[in-house]
mmCIF file of C-alpha atoms in Angstrom:
data_model
loop_
_atom_site.group_PDB
_atom_site.id
_atom_site.type_symbol
_atom_site.label_atom_id
_atom_site.label_comp_id
_atom_site.label_asym_id
_atom_site.label_seq_id
_atom_site.Cartn_x
_atom_site.Cartn_y
_atom_site.Cartn_z
ATOM 1 C CA MET T 1 59.442 112.317 116.226
ATOM 2 C CA ALA T 2 60.941 114.209 119.218
ATOM 3 C CA PRO T 3 60.095 113.232 122.621
ATOM 4 C CA GLN T 4 57.124 115.335 124.008
ATOM 5 C CA HIS T 5 58.192 117.098 127.174
ATOM 6 C CA LYS T 6 55.677 119.146 129.255
ATOM 7 C CA ARG T 7 57.563 121.462 131.383
ATOM 8 C CA ALA T 8 55.921 123.011 134.342
ATOM 9 C CA GLY T 9 56.526 126.805 135.442
ATOM 10 C CA VAL T 10 57.515 127.656 138.917
ATOM 11 C CA ARG T 11 54.776 127.012 141.438
ATOM 12 C CA ARG T 12 54.552 129.941 144.130
ATOM 13 C CA LEU T 13 55.357 128.301 147.232
ATOM 14 C CA ALA T 14 54.744 129.656 150.771
ATOM 15 C CA LEU T 15 57.232 127.495 152.790
ATOM 16 C CA GLY T 16 57.340 129.622 155.993
ATOM 17 C CA ALA T 17 59.540 128.343 158.600
ATOM 18 C CA ALA T 18 60.415 125.265 156.776
ATOM 19 C CA ALA T 19 61.918 127.329 153.952
ATOM 20 C CA VAL T 20 64.078 129.332 156.638
ATOM 21 C CA ALA T 21 65.319 126.066 157.797
ATOM 22 C CA ALA T 22 65.952 124.791 154.372
ATOM 23 C CA SER T 23 67.721 127.806 153.291
ATOM 24 C CA ALA T 24 70.094 127.663 156.300
ATOM 25 C CA ALA T 25 70.863 124.052 155.551
ATOM 26 C CA LEU T 26 71.625 124.736 152.127
ATOM 27 C CA ALA T 27 73.815 127.643 152.829
ATOM 28 C CA SER T 28 75.786 125.914 155.503
ATOM 29 C CA GLY T 29 75.645 122.252 155.674
ATOM 30 C CA PRO T 30 76.533 119.010 153.517
ATOM 31 C CA VAL T 31 73.606 117.128 152.044
ATOM 32 C CA ALA T 32 72.728 113.809 153.482
ATOM 33 C CA GLY T 33 71.427 110.642 151.736
ATOM 34 C CA VAL T 34 68.397 110.998 149.605
ATOM 35 C CA GLY T 35 65.219 109.130 149.891
ATOM 36 C CA VAL T 36 62.638 111.020 148.041
ATOM 37 C CA ALA T 37 59.072 109.707 147.077
ATOM 38 C CA ARG T 38 58.066 110.323 143.434
ATOM 39 C CA ALA T 39 56.056 113.409 143.025
ATOM 40 C CA ALA T 40 52.577 112.392 141.790
ATOM 41 C CA ALA T 41 51.974 115.842 140.370
ATOM 42 C CA ASP T 42 54.803 115.496 137.917
ATOM 43 C CA PRO T 43 55.402 111.964 136.783
ATOM 44 C CA ARG T 44 57.944 113.287 134.120
ATOM 45 C CA ALA T 45 60.574 114.178 136.767
ATOM 46 C CA PRO T 46 60.618 111.495 139.486
ATOM 47 C CA ALA T 47 62.791 111.683 142.553
ATOM 48 C CA PRO T 48 66.184 109.779 142.700
ATOM 49 C CA SER T 49 65.692 106.097 142.702
ATOM 50 C CA PRO T 50 66.965 103.840 145.334
ATOM 51 C CA THR T 51 68.849 101.941 142.578
ATOM 52 C CA THR T 52 71.202 104.703 142.419
ATOM 53 C CA PRO T 53 71.819 106.016 145.874
ATOM 54 C CA VAL T 54 73.649 108.990 146.969
ATOM 55 C CA ALA T 55 76.657 108.347 149.158
ATOM 56 C CA THR T 56 79.338 110.163 150.808
ATOM 57 C CA PRO T 57 82.474 110.510 148.771
ATOM 58 C CA SER T 58 84.263 107.884 151.215
ATOM 59 C CA ALA T 59 81.660 105.371 150.256
ATOM 60 C CA LEU T 60 81.778 105.695 146.749
ATOM 61 C CA ALA T 61 84.035 103.603 144.323
ATOM 62 C CA PRO T 62 86.383 104.968 142.076
ATOM 63 C CA PRO T 63 85.614 105.252 138.445
ATOM 64 C CA ALA T 64 85.439 101.855 136.701
ATOM 65 C CA VAL T 65 84.841 102.915 132.967
ATOM 66 C CA PRO T 66 86.578 106.069 132.265
ATOM 67 C CA LEU T 67 85.923 107.807 128.925
ATOM 68 C CA PRO T 68 88.248 107.550 126.001
ATOM 69 C CA SER T 69 91.344 109.732 126.087
ATOM 70 C CA ALA T 70 90.840 113.274 124.830
ATOM 71 C CA GLN T 71 91.889 113.907 121.315
ATOM 72 C CA ALA T 72 93.085 117.174 119.563
ATOM 73 C CA PRO T 73 90.204 119.850 119.648
ATOM 74 C CA SER T 74 88.008 119.373 116.479
ATOM 75 C CA PRO T 75 86.747 122.342 114.620
ATOM 76 C CA THR T 76 83.573 122.165 116.583
ATOM 77 C CA ALA T 77 85.430 122.625 119.871
ATOM 78 C CA ALA T 78 84.946 125.559 121.832
ATOM 79 C CA ALA T 79 86.989 128.907 120.620
ATOM 80 C CA GLY T 80 89.887 129.948 122.575
ATOM 81 C CA GLY T 81 90.552 126.535 124.320
ATOM 82 C CA GLU T 82 87.437 126.584 126.578
ATOM 83 C CA ALA T 83 86.970 123.227 128.021
ATOM 84 C CA PRO T 84 83.874 121.222 126.968
ATOM 85 C CA ALA T 85 81.208 121.399 129.859
ATOM 86 C CA PHE T 86 78.521 118.828 131.018
ATOM 87 C CA GLY T 87 75.376 119.121 132.912
ATOM 88 C CA VAL T 88 72.140 117.599 133.376
ATOM 89 C CA PHE T 89 68.355 118.562 133.180
ATOM 90 C CA LEU T 90 66.800 117.697 136.490
ATOM 91 C CA LYS T 91 63.951 119.964 136.797
ATOM 92 C CA SER T 92 62.855 123.491 135.189
ATOM 93 C CA ASP T 93 62.332 125.451 138.444
ATOM 94 C CA ALA T 94 64.152 125.783 141.755
ATOM 95 C CA ARG T 95 64.288 122.012 142.455
ATOM 96 C CA GLY T 96 66.390 121.777 139.369
ATOM 97 C CA VAL T 97 69.208 123.904 141.104
ATOM 98 C CA ALA T 98 68.643 122.147 144.613
ATOM 99 C CA ARG T 99 69.237 118.697 142.710
ATOM 100 C CA MET T 100 72.488 119.538 140.965
ATOM 101 C CA PRO T 101 74.693 119.033 143.937
ATOM 102 C CA LEU T 102 73.126 115.830 144.798
ATOM 103 C CA PHE T 103 73.807 114.714 141.261
ATOM 104 C CA SER T 104 77.365 115.898 141.326
ATOM 105 C CA HIS T 105 77.764 114.191 144.691
ATOM 106 C CA TRP T 106 76.495 110.739 142.892
ATOM 107 C CA LEU T 107 79.227 111.374 140.453
ATOM 108 C CA GLY T 108 82.086 111.567 142.872
ATOM 109 C CA GLY T 109 82.044 115.416 143.004
ATOM 110 C CA ALA T 110 82.150 115.808 139.106
ATOM 111 C CA GLU T 111 81.812 119.445 138.241
ATOM 112 C CA LEU T 112 78.662 120.330 136.393
ATOM 113 C CA ARG T 113 79.372 123.340 134.719
ATOM 114 C CA ALA T 114 76.246 123.668 132.375
ATOM 115 C CA GLY T 115 73.032 124.468 134.237
ATOM 116 C CA HIS T 116 69.989 123.735 131.900
ATOM 117 C CA THR T 117 66.363 124.906 132.334
ATOM 118 C CA TYR T 118 63.326 125.726 130.317
ATOM 119 C CA LEU T 119 61.140 128.724 130.261
ATOM 120 C CA PRO T 120 57.507 127.566 130.250
ATOM 121 C CA GLY T 121 55.486 128.147 126.954
ATOM 122 C CA HIS T 122 51.964 128.622 128.169
ATOM 123 C CA ARG T 123 51.551 132.379 127.890
ATOM 124 C CA TRP T 124 53.747 135.340 126.999
ATOM 125 C CA ARG T 125 54.397 136.261 130.599
ATOM 126 C CA ASP T 126 56.233 132.815 131.004
ATOM 127 C CA ILE T 127 58.203 133.543 127.804
ATOM 128 C CA GLU T 128 59.140 136.963 129.081
ATOM 129 C CA GLY T 129 60.855 135.098 132.099
ATOM 130 C CA SER T 130 59.674 136.026 135.532
ATOM 131 C CA ALA T 131 62.416 137.024 138.088
ATOM 132 C CA ASP T 132 61.015 134.448 140.523
ATOM 133 C CA PHE T 133 61.727 131.804 137.986
ATOM 134 C CA LEU T 134 65.119 133.065 136.770
ATOM 135 C CA LYS T 135 66.743 134.302 140.021
ATOM 136 C CA VAL T 136 67.792 130.912 141.299
ATOM 137 C CA TRP T 137 69.318 129.975 137.982
ATOM 138 C CA ALA T 138 71.241 133.102 137.818
ATOM 139 C CA HIS T 139 72.544 132.640 141.390
ATOM 140 C CA TRP T 140 73.850 129.422 140.519
ATOM 141 C CA ARG T 141 75.520 130.509 137.324
ATOM 142 C CA ASN T 142 77.203 133.558 139.100
ATOM 143 C CA LYS T 143 78.718 131.428 141.917
ATOM 144 C CA LYS T 144 81.474 130.340 139.637
ATOM 145 C CA ALA T 145 83.080 132.194 136.623
ATOM 146 C CA ASP T 146 83.200 129.061 134.253
ATOM 147 C CA ARG T 147 79.699 127.878 134.686
ATOM 148 C CA MET T 148 77.126 128.575 131.802
ATOM 149 C CA LEU T 149 73.377 128.802 131.920
ATOM 150 C CA VAL T 150 71.466 126.999 129.175
ATOM 151 C CA LEU T 151 67.982 128.463 128.826
ATOM 152 C CA ASN T 152 65.454 126.923 126.305
ATOM 153 C CA VAL T 153 63.089 129.848 125.060
ATOM 154 C CA PRO T 154 59.858 129.109 123.210
ATOM 155 C CA MET T 155 58.958 131.068 120.170
ATOM 156 C CA GLN T 156 55.465 130.975 120.568
ATOM 157 C CA GLU T 157 52.838 130.723 123.559
ATOM 158 C CA ARG T 158 50.676 127.760 123.862
ATOM 159 C CA ASN T 159 53.675 125.985 122.639
ATOM 160 C CA GLU T 160 52.601 122.405 123.619
ATOM 161 C CA GLU T 161 48.737 122.572 123.188
ATOM 162 C CA GLY T 162 48.455 121.165 119.800
ATOM 163 C CA VAL T 163 47.945 124.209 117.620
ATOM 164 C CA SER T 164 47.172 123.577 113.782
ATOM 165 C CA ASP T 165 49.511 123.907 111.117
ATOM 166 C CA GLY T 166 47.364 126.749 109.744
ATOM 167 C CA GLU T 167 47.419 128.785 112.755
ATOM 168 C CA VAL T 168 51.276 127.916 113.307
ATOM 169 C CA ARG T 169 51.764 129.509 109.778
ATOM 170 C CA ARG T 170 49.681 132.830 110.700
ATOM 171 C CA LEU T 171 51.590 133.064 113.990
ATOM 172 C CA LEU T 172 55.349 132.635 112.354
ATOM 173 C CA ARG T 173 54.130 135.272 109.689
ATOM 174 C CA GLN T 174 53.055 137.779 112.685
ATOM 175 C CA GLY T 175 56.427 137.104 114.306
ATOM 176 C CA ALA T 176 58.357 137.785 111.047
ATOM 177 C CA ALA T 177 56.604 141.102 110.767
ATOM 178 C CA GLY T 178 57.687 142.064 114.345
ATOM 179 C CA GLU T 179 54.365 141.622 116.420
ATOM 180 C CA PHE T 180 55.995 139.621 119.123
ATOM 181 C CA ASP T 181 59.420 141.389 119.495
ATOM 182 C CA HIS T 182 58.765 143.268 122.663
ATOM 183 C CA HIS T 183 58.254 139.970 124.817
ATOM 184 C CA PHE T 184 61.638 138.977 123.845
ATOM 185 C CA ARG T 185 63.168 142.502 124.604
ATOM 186 C CA VAL T 186 61.661 142.092 128.095
ATOM 187 C CA LEU T 187 63.477 138.553 128.485
ATOM 188 C CA ALA T 188 66.776 139.930 127.332
ATOM 189 C CA GLU T 189 66.475 142.864 129.788
ATOM 190 C CA ARG T 190 65.617 140.681 132.715
ATOM 191 C CA LEU T 191 68.667 138.123 132.023
ATOM 192 C CA VAL T 192 70.985 141.498 131.915
ATOM 193 C CA GLU T 193 69.546 142.675 135.111
ATOM 194 C CA LEU T 194 69.944 139.324 136.883
ATOM 195 C CA LYS T 195 73.621 139.565 135.687
ATOM 196 C CA VAL T 196 73.467 136.742 133.355
ATOM 197 C CA PRO T 197 74.085 138.436 130.076
ATOM 198 C CA ASP T 198 76.013 135.515 128.729
ATOM 199 C CA THR T 199 73.104 133.027 128.912
ATOM 200 C CA ILE T 200 72.988 130.469 126.171
ATOM 201 C CA ILE T 201 69.545 130.761 124.498
ATOM 202 C CA VAL T 202 68.201 127.590 122.923
ATOM 203 C CA LEU T 203 65.688 129.355 120.782
ATOM 204 C CA GLY T 204 62.722 127.255 119.160
ATOM 205 C CA TRP T 205 64.155 123.867 119.885
ATOM 206 C CA GLU T 206 63.343 120.840 117.984
ATOM 207 C CA MET T 207 61.679 123.040 115.357
ATOM 208 C CA ASN T 208 61.835 120.447 112.680
ATOM 209 C CA GLY T 209 59.334 118.218 114.673
ATOM 210 C CA THR T 210 55.685 118.307 115.082
ATOM 211 C CA THR T 211 55.260 118.780 118.921
ATOM 212 C CA TYR T 212 55.445 122.657 119.356
ATOM 213 C CA THR T 213 53.824 125.729 118.144
ATOM 214 C CA HIS T 214 57.168 127.232 117.460
ATOM 215 C CA ARG T 215 57.766 124.519 114.760
ATOM 216 C CA CYS T 216 59.261 125.410 111.349
ATOM 217 C CA GLY T 217 57.427 123.162 108.925
ATOM 218 C CA PRO T 218 54.286 124.913 108.291
ATOM 219 C CA ASP T 219 56.325 128.157 106.916
ATOM 220 C CA PRO T 220 60.044 127.651 106.891
ATOM 221 C CA GLU T 221 60.750 131.167 105.383
ATOM 222 C CA ALA T 222 58.593 132.840 107.916
ATOM 223 C CA TRP T 223 60.261 131.067 110.692
ATOM 224 C CA LYS T 224 63.795 131.931 109.843
ATOM 225 C CA LYS T 225 62.805 135.610 109.409
ATOM 226 C CA TYR T 226 61.085 135.405 112.934
ATOM 227 C CA TRP T 227 64.230 133.815 114.385
ATOM 228 C CA ASN T 228 66.330 136.631 113.102
ATOM 229 C CA ARG T 229 63.900 139.040 114.277
ATOM 230 C CA ILE T 230 64.179 137.698 118.064
ATOM 231 C CA VAL T 231 68.009 137.423 117.812
ATOM 232 C CA THR T 232 68.349 140.991 116.657
ATOM 233 C CA THR T 233 66.045 142.210 119.322
ATOM 234 C CA MET T 234 67.754 140.542 122.103
ATOM 235 C CA ARG T 235 71.100 141.469 120.877
ATOM 236 C CA SER T 236 70.078 145.119 120.656
ATOM 237 C CA VAL T 237 69.702 145.143 124.526
ATOM 238 C CA PRO T 238 72.761 147.041 126.149
ATOM 239 C CA GLY T 239 75.055 144.619 128.248
ATOM 240 C CA GLN T 240 74.048 141.332 126.645
ATOM 241 C CA LYS T 241 76.398 138.747 125.554
ATOM 242 C CA PHE T 242 74.031 136.211 124.461
ATOM 243 C CA ARG T 243 74.799 133.172 122.383
ATOM 244 C CA PHE T 244 72.157 131.707 120.169
ATOM 245 C CA ASP T 245 71.811 127.774 119.865
ATOM 246 C CA PHE T 246 69.910 126.486 116.776
ATOM 247 C CA THR T 247 68.960 123.096 117.975
ATOM 248 C CA PRO T 248 66.803 120.558 115.831
ATOM 249 C CA SER T 249 65.900 116.918 116.769
ATOM 250 C CA ARG T 250 68.209 114.312 115.199
ATOM 251 C CA GLY T 251 67.036 113.125 111.665
ATOM 252 C CA VAL T 252 64.520 114.163 109.276
ATOM 253 C CA ASP T 253 61.586 114.331 111.734
ATOM 254 C CA ALA T 254 58.646 116.381 109.948
ATOM 255 C CA VAL T 255 60.989 118.499 107.817
ATOM 256 C CA PRO T 256 64.900 118.376 107.172
ATOM 257 C CA TRP T 257 66.278 120.670 109.735
ATOM 258 C CA THR T 258 68.737 122.446 107.336
ATOM 259 C CA LYS T 259 65.560 124.179 105.671
ATOM 260 C CA CYS T 260 65.133 125.953 108.807
ATOM 261 C CA TYR T 261 68.715 127.198 109.476
ATOM 262 C CA PRO T 262 68.386 130.942 109.635
ATOM 263 C CA GLY T 263 71.803 131.896 108.714
ATOM 264 C CA ASP T 264 75.400 132.159 110.284
ATOM 265 C CA ASP T 265 74.881 135.880 111.311
ATOM 266 C CA THR T 266 72.130 134.900 113.998
ATOM 267 C CA VAL T 267 73.406 131.538 115.187
ATOM 268 C CA ASP T 268 76.444 131.072 117.340
ATOM 269 C CA ILE T 269 75.943 127.326 118.179
ATOM 270 C CA ILE T 270 74.360 124.497 116.190
ATOM 271 C CA GLY T 271 73.070 121.860 118.641
ATOM 272 C CA MET T 272 71.052 118.844 118.464
ATOM 273 C CA ASP T 273 68.505 116.967 120.693
ATOM 274 C CA SER T 274 69.354 113.450 120.294
ATOM 275 C CA TYR T 275 67.566 110.352 122.174
ATOM 276 C CA ASP T 276 68.022 106.557 121.566
ATOM 277 C CA GLN T 277 65.081 106.179 119.102
ATOM 278 C CA PRO T 278 63.363 104.988 117.095
ATOM 279 C CA ALA T 279 62.965 101.462 118.400
ATOM 280 C CA GLY T 280 65.690 98.843 116.942
ATOM 281 C CA MET T 281 68.001 101.790 115.484
ATOM 282 C CA SER T 282 71.499 101.037 116.577
ATOM 283 C CA PHE T 283 73.913 103.995 117.439
ATOM 284 C CA GLU T 284 75.732 103.437 113.961
ATOM 285 C CA GLN T 285 72.351 104.187 112.218
ATOM 286 C CA GLN T 286 71.996 107.404 114.480
ATOM 287 C CA VAL T 287 75.315 108.521 113.118
ATOM 288 C CA LYS T 288 74.787 107.720 109.454
ATOM 289 C CA GLU T 289 71.112 108.524 109.069
ATOM 290 C CA PRO T 290 70.015 111.493 106.917
ATOM 291 C CA TYR T 291 70.301 114.642 109.027
ATOM 292 C CA GLY T 292 71.947 112.388 111.916
ATOM 293 C CA LEU T 293 74.690 113.031 114.225
ATOM 294 C CA GLN T 294 77.380 112.887 111.371
ATOM 295 C CA HIS T 295 75.510 115.353 109.325
ATOM 296 C CA HIS T 296 75.248 117.607 112.397
ATOM 297 C CA VAL T 297 78.908 117.602 113.104
ATOM 298 C CA ASP T 298 79.635 118.336 109.347
ATOM 299 C CA PHE T 299 77.058 120.899 108.836
ATOM 300 C CA ALA T 300 78.522 122.854 111.874
ATOM 301 C CA LYS T 301 82.033 122.299 110.707
ATOM 302 C CA ALA T 302 80.974 123.826 107.231
ATOM 303 C CA HIS T 303 79.610 126.818 108.825
ATOM 304 C CA GLY T 304 82.417 127.472 111.363
ATOM 305 C CA LYS T 305 80.181 126.679 114.618
ATOM 306 C CA PRO T 306 80.579 124.856 117.603
ATOM 307 C CA ILE T 307 78.211 122.123 118.355
ATOM 308 C CA SER T 308 76.242 121.276 121.496
ATOM 309 C CA TYR T 309 73.699 118.417 122.651
ATOM 310 C CA PRO T 310 71.213 120.258 124.999
ATOM 311 C CA GLU T 311 69.004 117.028 125.253
ATOM 312 C CA TRP T 312 70.280 113.563 125.146
ATOM 313 C CA GLY T 313 69.368 110.278 126.790
ATOM 314 C CA LEU T 314 67.754 106.976 126.352
ATOM 315 C CA PHE T 315 64.255 106.484 125.108
ATOM 316 C CA ARG T 316 62.679 103.894 122.884
ATOM 317 C CA ASN T 317 65.305 101.147 123.395
ATOM 318 C CA GLY T 318 65.048 100.609 127.046
ATOM 319 C CA ASP T 319 68.186 100.306 129.399
ATOM 320 C CA ASN T 320 70.674 100.456 126.563
ATOM 321 C CA ALA T 321 74.122 100.603 127.998
ATOM 322 C CA GLU T 322 75.763 100.453 124.684
ATOM 323 C CA TYR T 323 73.946 103.384 123.400
ATOM 324 C CA MET T 324 75.305 105.288 126.715
ATOM 325 C CA ARG T 325 78.750 104.118 126.090
ATOM 326 C CA SER T 326 78.662 105.261 122.418
ATOM 327 C CA MET T 327 77.204 108.749 122.883
ATOM 328 C CA LEU T 328 79.652 109.549 125.660
ATOM 329 C CA ALA T 329 82.482 108.274 123.428
ATOM 330 C CA TRP T 330 80.850 110.235 120.338
ATOM 331 C CA MET T 331 80.844 113.650 122.508
ATOM 332 C CA GLU T 332 84.307 112.658 123.758
ATOM 333 C CA GLU T 333 85.664 112.751 120.174
ATOM 334 C CA HIS T 334 83.747 115.645 118.795
ATOM 335 C CA LYS T 335 84.066 118.007 121.700
ATOM 336 C CA PRO T 336 80.649 119.779 121.865
ATOM 337 C CA LEU T 337 80.547 123.123 123.716
ATOM 338 C CA TYR T 338 78.367 121.688 126.342
ATOM 339 C CA ASN T 339 76.035 118.621 126.674
ATOM 340 C CA THR T 340 73.211 118.077 129.307
ATOM 341 C CA LEU T 341 71.596 114.700 129.843
ATOM 342 C CA THR T 342 67.987 114.713 130.210
ATOM 343 C CA ASP T 343 67.190 112.917 133.392
ATOM 344 C CA TYR T 344 63.896 111.817 134.192
ATOM 345 C CA CYS T 345 62.174 108.483 133.065
ATOM 346 C CA PRO T 346 62.671 107.126 130.542
ATOM 347 C CA HIS T 347 65.676 109.096 129.431
ATOM 348 C CA GLY T 348 67.639 109.381 132.623
ATOM 349 C CA VAL T 349 70.200 107.496 134.904
ATOM 350 C CA TRP T 350 69.759 108.916 138.333
ATOM 351 C CA GLN T 351 66.096 110.025 138.968
ATOM 352 C CA CYS T 352 65.072 107.093 136.826
ATOM 353 C CA GLY T 353 65.509 103.647 138.218
ATOM 354 C CA ALA T 354 64.547 101.749 135.127
ATOM 355 C CA ASN T 355 68.096 101.913 133.621
ATOM 356 C CA PRO T 356 70.439 100.442 136.086
ATOM 357 C CA ARG T 357 73.085 99.243 133.477
ATOM 358 C CA SER T 358 73.179 102.488 131.703
ATOM 359 C CA SER T 359 73.292 104.250 134.970
ATOM 360 C CA HIS T 360 76.321 102.197 136.125
ATOM 361 C CA LEU T 361 78.035 103.196 132.710
ATOM 362 C CA TYR T 362 77.171 106.876 132.822
ATOM 363 C CA ARG T 363 78.456 107.155 136.525
ATOM 364 C CA SER T 364 81.460 105.103 136.003
ATOM 365 C CA ALA T 365 82.410 106.941 132.821
ATOM 366 C CA LEU T 366 81.963 110.458 134.667
ATOM 367 C CA PHE T 367 82.952 109.737 138.259
ATOM 368 C CA GLY T 368 84.958 112.512 139.707
ATOM 369 C CA ARG T 369 85.194 113.980 136.123
ATOM 370 C CA THR T 370 87.587 116.925 135.672
ATOM 371 C CA ASP T 371 88.584 118.410 132.251
ATOM 372 C CA GLN T 372 91.787 116.440 132.182
ATOM 373 C CA ALA T 373 92.263 113.594 129.712
ATOM 374 C CA THR T 374 91.186 110.121 131.053
ATOM 375 C CA PRO T 375 92.084 106.607 129.751
ATOM 376 C CA PRO T 376 90.338 104.596 127.170
ATOM 377 C CA LEU T 377 86.931 102.738 127.943
ATOM 378 C CA THR T 378 87.672 99.394 129.548
ATOM 379 C CA PRO T 379 84.509 97.359 130.783
ATOM 380 C CA THR T 380 84.994 96.063 134.492
ATOM 381 C CA PRO T 381 82.722 94.151 136.593
ATOM 382 C CA LYS T 382 80.066 96.128 138.089
ATOM 383 C CA PRO T 383 80.846 96.967 141.878
ATOM 384 C CA THR T 384 78.458 96.333 144.707
ATOM 385 C CA PRO T 385 76.064 99.549 145.081
ATOM 386 C CA PRO T 386 77.075 101.454 148.306
ATOM 387 C CA SER T 387 74.551 101.427 150.906
ATOM 388 C CA THR T 388 72.838 104.704 151.992
ATOM 389 C CA PRO T 389 75.406 106.411 154.478
ATOM 390 C CA PRO T 390 74.581 107.619 157.926
ATOM 391 C CA PRO T 391 74.688 111.646 158.191
ATOM 392 C CA PRO T 392 78.011 113.119 158.225
ATOM 393 C CA ALA T 393 79.436 113.785 161.840
ATOM 394 C CA ASP T 394 78.357 117.077 163.389
ATOM 395 C CA CYS T 395 75.365 117.166 161.122
ATOM 396 C CA THR T 396 71.723 116.703 162.283
ATOM 397 C CA PRO T 397 69.001 115.695 159.679
ATOM 398 C CA LEU T 398 66.238 118.175 159.226
ATOM 399 C CA ASP T 399 62.476 116.753 159.232
ATOM 400 C CA LEU T 400 61.120 119.241 156.695
ATOM 401 C CA GLY T 401 58.302 116.954 155.942
ATOM 402 C CA SER T 402 57.686 114.930 152.596
ATOM 403 C CA TRP T 403 56.249 117.837 150.337
ATOM 404 C CA VAL T 404 59.114 120.173 151.188
ATOM 405 C CA GLU T 405 61.766 117.502 150.678
ATOM 406 C CA GLU T 406 60.309 116.778 147.506
ATOM 407 C CA TRP T 407 60.514 120.289 146.428
ATOM 408 C CA LEU T 408 64.150 120.426 147.396
ATOM 409 C CA GLY T 409 65.084 117.092 145.804
ATOM 410 C CA GLY T 410 65.971 115.231 148.910
ATOM 411 C CA LYS T 411 66.654 115.256 152.668
ATOM 412 C CA LEU T 412 68.911 118.063 154.175
ATOM 413 C CA CYS T 413 71.125 118.006 157.235
ATOM 414 C CA LEU T 414 72.090 121.027 159.309
ATOM 415 C CA ARG T 415 75.696 121.610 160.666
ATOM 416 C CA PHE T 416 75.769 123.596 163.834
ATOM 417 C CA ASP T 417 79.263 124.876 163.429
ATOM 418 C CA TRP T 418 78.589 126.937 160.297
ATOM 419 C CA TRP T 419 78.540 130.275 161.917
#
């Protein structure tokens, strides 16, 4: 069963003068160390833990456990020699964007080329993608040409409200008949207007499970027709260059995910959400199980599609550094187009202090990561964690208050030579 993630939409915030100061700091000054209290209103996305402190580059140790050396691109690698991208899910709203530079800093400046967020699935107006929600992500994407925006898009409203199979079946058939086309046309037009027409759309993710109203099991044939209508509708918008990512959860779950595959004409990427579960299952079993990691790679190869891992991380087996090592090595071997780690408890390594061994392994493997080849994995003793550094020279910390700092993802400092 896939992990159940409740992802909240963007809250309308009136930051006043504090927002002006924060904006100036983001635009002009480096970010100081982070010590953020956990957000009580959102326990699924806790703030960075003191066990994995953010430090200045000079205080960070060099990589201790690099990834295996790069191999020749597999058939699942990106076309045209495009280097695989990695990223992290930190939060759906603007806080996710604000925290990405901090996460990159923790990794010694490693480049996060994949930005990942989720449209809320409460009501259709959320799925249409408000400009307030999408603008900050579009801005991040367009700052560098080689970045990619990964956007999970629900196929139904009330997407996590426990809708019955009978109601899901009825909704899927309505969708297959075109009753919801206009919502997806609005979304496509907004993405084009925001100059992110090449967004990767992870449509109806984990459809083989039981969590979401957009699940496939109650009527796979209607689900496939509905998917095809959505893709056709969004591709009809002038200027679009969307890529559509078909992403089940690993394993059989409620229904074999191959029964939901809508066809090569409307799928550009074949993804998989893969967490360390169930309890007691080894990584080798995750590879070999029916509809598991190997099946995913083989299926994508047979259909001539690149693979992706939009969601992955720890789950049912605690602080499992061997899983972390094995999953990183698996992705290094099979060259997904992109992968994005889910970074909140219990899955994560930066915002979750419960996984120190896995955090060290992940950080050591990707510290300062570029797209160049790296030496094989070599276990080394864990270095002494750096202490929280003082603010950089000529940089004055801003006291914005705990509420604003939680929204931004950490403390900020302001340099006075920026103008």
